[in-house]
PDB file of C-alpha atoms and ligand atoms in Angstrom:
ATOM      1  CA  UNK W   1     -23.193  21.350 -28.823  1.00  0.00           C
ATOM      2  CA  UNK W   2     -20.240  23.707 -28.577  1.00  0.00           C
ATOM      3  CA  UNK W   3     -16.750  23.205 -29.894  1.00  0.00           C
ATOM      4  CA  UNK W   4     -14.158  24.993 -27.798  1.00  0.00           C
ATOM      5  CA  UNK W   5     -10.500  25.264 -28.707  1.00  0.00           C
ATOM      6  CA  UNK W   6      -7.930  25.414 -25.932  1.00  0.00           C
ATOM      7  CA  UNK W   7      -4.446  26.625 -26.829  1.00  0.00           C
ATOM      8  CA  UNK W   8      -1.829  25.535 -24.313  1.00  0.00           C
ATOM      9  CA  UNK W   9       1.314  27.446 -23.393  1.00  0.00           C
ATOM     10  CA  UNK W  10       3.157  25.022 -25.714  1.00  0.00           C
ATOM     11  CA  UNK W  11       0.860  26.196 -28.513  1.00  0.00           C
ATOM     12  CA  UNK W  12      -0.921  22.866 -28.717  1.00  0.00           C
ATOM     13  CA  UNK W  13      -4.471  23.290 -30.022  1.00  0.00           C
ATOM     14  CA  UNK W  14      -7.014  20.987 -28.416  1.00  0.00           C
ATOM     15  CA  UNK W  15     -10.602  21.048 -29.619  1.00  0.00           C
ATOM     16  CA  UNK W  16     -13.166  19.792 -27.130  1.00  0.00           C
ATOM     17  CA  UNK W  17     -16.905  19.376 -27.515  1.00  0.00           C
ATOM     18  CA  UNK W  18     -19.680  19.548 -24.991  1.00  0.00           C
ATOM     19  CA  UNK W  19     -23.272  20.486 -24.350  1.00  0.00           C
ATOM     20  CA  UNK W  20     -23.288  21.275 -20.662  1.00  0.00           C
ATOM     21  CA  UNK W  21     -21.099  21.597 -17.602  1.00  0.00           C
ATOM     22  CA  UNK W  22     -18.175  23.992 -17.493  1.00  0.00           C
ATOM     23  CA  UNK W  23     -15.317  24.630 -19.902  1.00  0.00           C
ATOM     24  CA  UNK W  24     -12.943  23.543 -17.112  1.00  0.00           C
ATOM     25  CA  UNK W  25     -14.626  20.132 -16.907  1.00  0.00           C
ATOM     26  CA  UNK W  26     -14.244  19.648 -20.648  1.00  0.00           C
ATOM     27  CA  UNK W  27     -10.591  20.671 -20.470  1.00  0.00           C
ATOM     28  CA  UNK W  28      -9.820  18.269 -17.621  1.00  0.00           C
ATOM     29  CA  UNK W  29     -11.702  15.393 -19.302  1.00  0.00           C
ATOM     30  CA  UNK W  30      -9.659  15.981 -22.440  1.00  0.00           C
ATOM     31  CA  UNK W  31      -6.309  16.361 -20.702  1.00  0.00           C
ATOM     32  CA  UNK W  32      -5.662  19.993 -21.611  1.00  0.00           C
ATOM     33  CA  UNK W  33      -2.263  20.743 -20.110  1.00  0.00           C
ATOM     34  CA  UNK W  34      -2.293  23.635 -17.651  1.00  0.00           C
ATOM     35  CA  UNK W  35      -5.955  23.335 -16.670  1.00  0.00           C
ATOM     36  CA  UNK W  36      -5.981  21.496 -13.364  1.00  0.00           C
ATOM     37  CA  UNK W  37      -9.334  22.361 -11.821  1.00  0.00           C
ATOM     38  CA  UNK W  38      -7.978  21.661  -8.348  1.00  0.00           C
ATOM     39  CA  UNK W  39     -10.998  22.995  -6.463  1.00  0.00           C
ATOM     40  CA  UNK W  40     -13.463  21.062  -8.603  1.00  0.00           C
ATOM     41  CA  UNK W  41     -14.960  24.184 -10.103  1.00  0.00           C
ATOM     42  CA  UNK W  42     -16.035  26.189  -7.064  1.00  0.00           C
ATOM     43  CA  UNK W  43     -13.981  29.265  -7.953  1.00  0.00           C
ATOM     44  CA  UNK W  44     -11.385  28.937  -5.214  1.00  0.00           C
ATOM     45  CA  UNK W  45      -8.121  27.788  -6.819  1.00  0.00           C
ATOM     46  CA  UNK W  46      -7.523  29.664 -10.095  1.00  0.00           C
ATOM     47  CA  UNK W  47      -5.890  26.571 -11.632  1.00  0.00           C
ATOM     48  CA  UNK W  48      -8.308  26.911 -14.534  1.00  0.00           C
ATOM     49  CA  UNK W  49      -7.189  30.408 -15.588  1.00  0.00           C
ATOM     50  CA  UNK W  50      -7.589  31.176 -19.291  1.00  0.00           C
ATOM     51  CA  UNK W  51      -7.368  34.214 -21.523  1.00  0.00           C
ATOM     52  CA  UNK W  52     -10.360  34.463 -23.825  1.00  0.00           C
ATOM     53  CA  UNK W  53      -9.428  35.135 -27.464  1.00  0.00           C
ATOM     54  CA  UNK W  54      -9.978  38.760 -28.360  1.00  0.00           C
ATOM     55  CA  UNK W  55     -12.902  38.168 -30.706  1.00  0.00           C
ATOM     56  CA  UNK W  56     -14.719  35.934 -28.227  1.00  0.00           C
ATOM     57  CA  UNK W  57     -14.821  38.209 -25.185  1.00  0.00           C
ATOM     58  CA  UNK W  58     -18.378  39.407 -25.858  1.00  0.00           C
ATOM     59  CA  UNK W  59     -19.621  35.835 -26.306  1.00  0.00           C
ATOM     60  CA  UNK W  60     -18.070  34.592 -23.094  1.00  0.00           C
ATOM     61  CA  UNK W  61     -18.950  37.637 -21.000  1.00  0.00           C
ATOM     62  CA  UNK W  62     -17.221  39.236 -18.033  1.00  0.00           C
ATOM     63  CA  UNK W  63     -15.933  37.592 -14.873  1.00  0.00           C
ATOM     64  CA  UNK W  64     -18.204  37.721 -11.835  1.00  0.00           C
ATOM     65  CA  UNK W  65     -17.096  39.645  -8.759  1.00  0.00           C
ATOM     66  CA  UNK W  66     -16.051  36.492  -6.883  1.00  0.00           C
ATOM     67  CA  UNK W  67     -14.124  35.355  -9.935  1.00  0.00           C
ATOM     68  CA  UNK W  68     -12.369  38.713 -10.220  1.00  0.00           C
ATOM     69  CA  UNK W  69     -11.335  38.525  -6.555  1.00  0.00           C
ATOM     70  CA  UNK W  70      -9.833  35.098  -7.201  1.00  0.00           C
ATOM     71  CA  UNK W  71      -8.078  36.268 -10.346  1.00  0.00           C
ATOM     72  CA  UNK W  72      -6.463  39.156  -8.506  1.00  0.00           C
ATOM     73  CA  UNK W  73      -4.337  36.619  -6.657  1.00  0.00           C
ATOM     74  CA  UNK W  74      -2.997  35.199  -9.911  1.00  0.00           C
ATOM     75  CA  UNK W  75      -0.046  36.562 -11.855  1.00  0.00           C
ATOM     76  CA  UNK W  76      -0.571  36.915 -15.542  1.00  0.00           C
ATOM     77  CA  UNK W  77      -4.032  38.467 -15.300  1.00  0.00           C
ATOM     78  CA  UNK W  78      -5.309  40.486 -18.226  1.00  0.00           C
ATOM     79  CA  UNK W  79      -8.631  42.107 -19.066  1.00  0.00           C
ATOM     80  CA  UNK W  80      -9.458  38.894 -20.982  1.00  0.00           C
ATOM     81  CA  UNK W  81      -8.845  36.597 -18.002  1.00  0.00           C
ATOM     82  CA  UNK W  82     -11.538  34.151 -16.906  1.00  0.00           C
ATOM     83  CA  UNK W  83     -11.628  31.104 -14.697  1.00  0.00           C
ATOM     84  CA  UNK W  84     -12.966  28.534 -17.092  1.00  0.00           C
ATOM     85  CA  UNK W  85     -14.848  26.624 -14.368  1.00  0.00           C
ATOM     86  CA  UNK W  86     -17.109  29.682 -14.366  1.00  0.00           C
ATOM     87  CA  UNK W  87     -17.775  29.456 -18.107  1.00  0.00           C
ATOM     88  CA  UNK W  88     -20.896  27.382 -18.693  1.00  0.00           C
ATOM     89  CA  UNK W  89     -20.848  25.420 -21.904  1.00  0.00           C
ATOM     90  CA  UNK W  90     -23.770  26.128 -24.221  1.00  0.00           C
ATOM     91  CA  UNK W  91     -24.442  26.293 -27.945  1.00  0.00           C
ATOM     92  CA  UNK W  92     -23.705  30.035 -27.879  1.00  0.00           C
ATOM     93  CA  UNK W  93     -20.068  29.348 -27.089  1.00  0.00           C
ATOM     94  CA  UNK W  94     -19.504  27.284 -30.216  1.00  0.00           C
ATOM     95  CA  UNK W  95     -16.207  28.196 -31.840  1.00  0.00           C
ATOM     96  CA  UNK W  96     -14.589  30.113 -28.989  1.00  0.00           C
ATOM     97  CA  UNK W  97     -10.864  29.959 -28.330  1.00  0.00           C
ATOM     98  CA  UNK W  98      -9.375  29.935 -24.825  1.00  0.00           C
ATOM     99  CA  UNK W  99      -5.647  30.375 -24.198  1.00  0.00           C
ATOM    100  CA  UNK W 100      -4.355  28.542 -21.132  1.00  0.00           C
ATOM    101  CA  UNK W 101      -2.847  31.233 -18.909  1.00  0.00           C
ATOM    102  CA  UNK W 102      -0.207  28.910 -17.502  1.00  0.00           C
TER     103      UNK W 102
HETATM  104  S1  FES M 201     -11.346  25.031 -10.961  1.00  0.00           S
HETATM  105 FE1  FES M 201     -10.787  26.100  -9.193  1.00  0.00          FE
HETATM  106  S2  FES M 201     -11.193  28.148  -9.712  1.00  0.00           S
HETATM  107 FE2  FES M 201     -11.754  27.054 -11.474  1.00  0.00          FE
END
């Protein structure tokens, strides 16, 4: 079980919990504003863009090449950008914080 905190652009903190699936799915199920998941999680829409909190980057890991290509099309990209449909939920991610990129 992992608890993941999403912080929206309005600074709302939403804590979600899950054991499997993607962080995007958890966000959508819990109505996190700004995470739309339009493509259903196949890495082709970038509506699930988040910035990983600084201390959690190592835990979450880097974006894949396909993900990076998708992110390049998005404004507001930083070195901590990830598409959260590509972040698989597992116990190791417990406690991470993801900022909605907006
Ligand atoms: S949901 Fe479309 S890229 Fe993540």
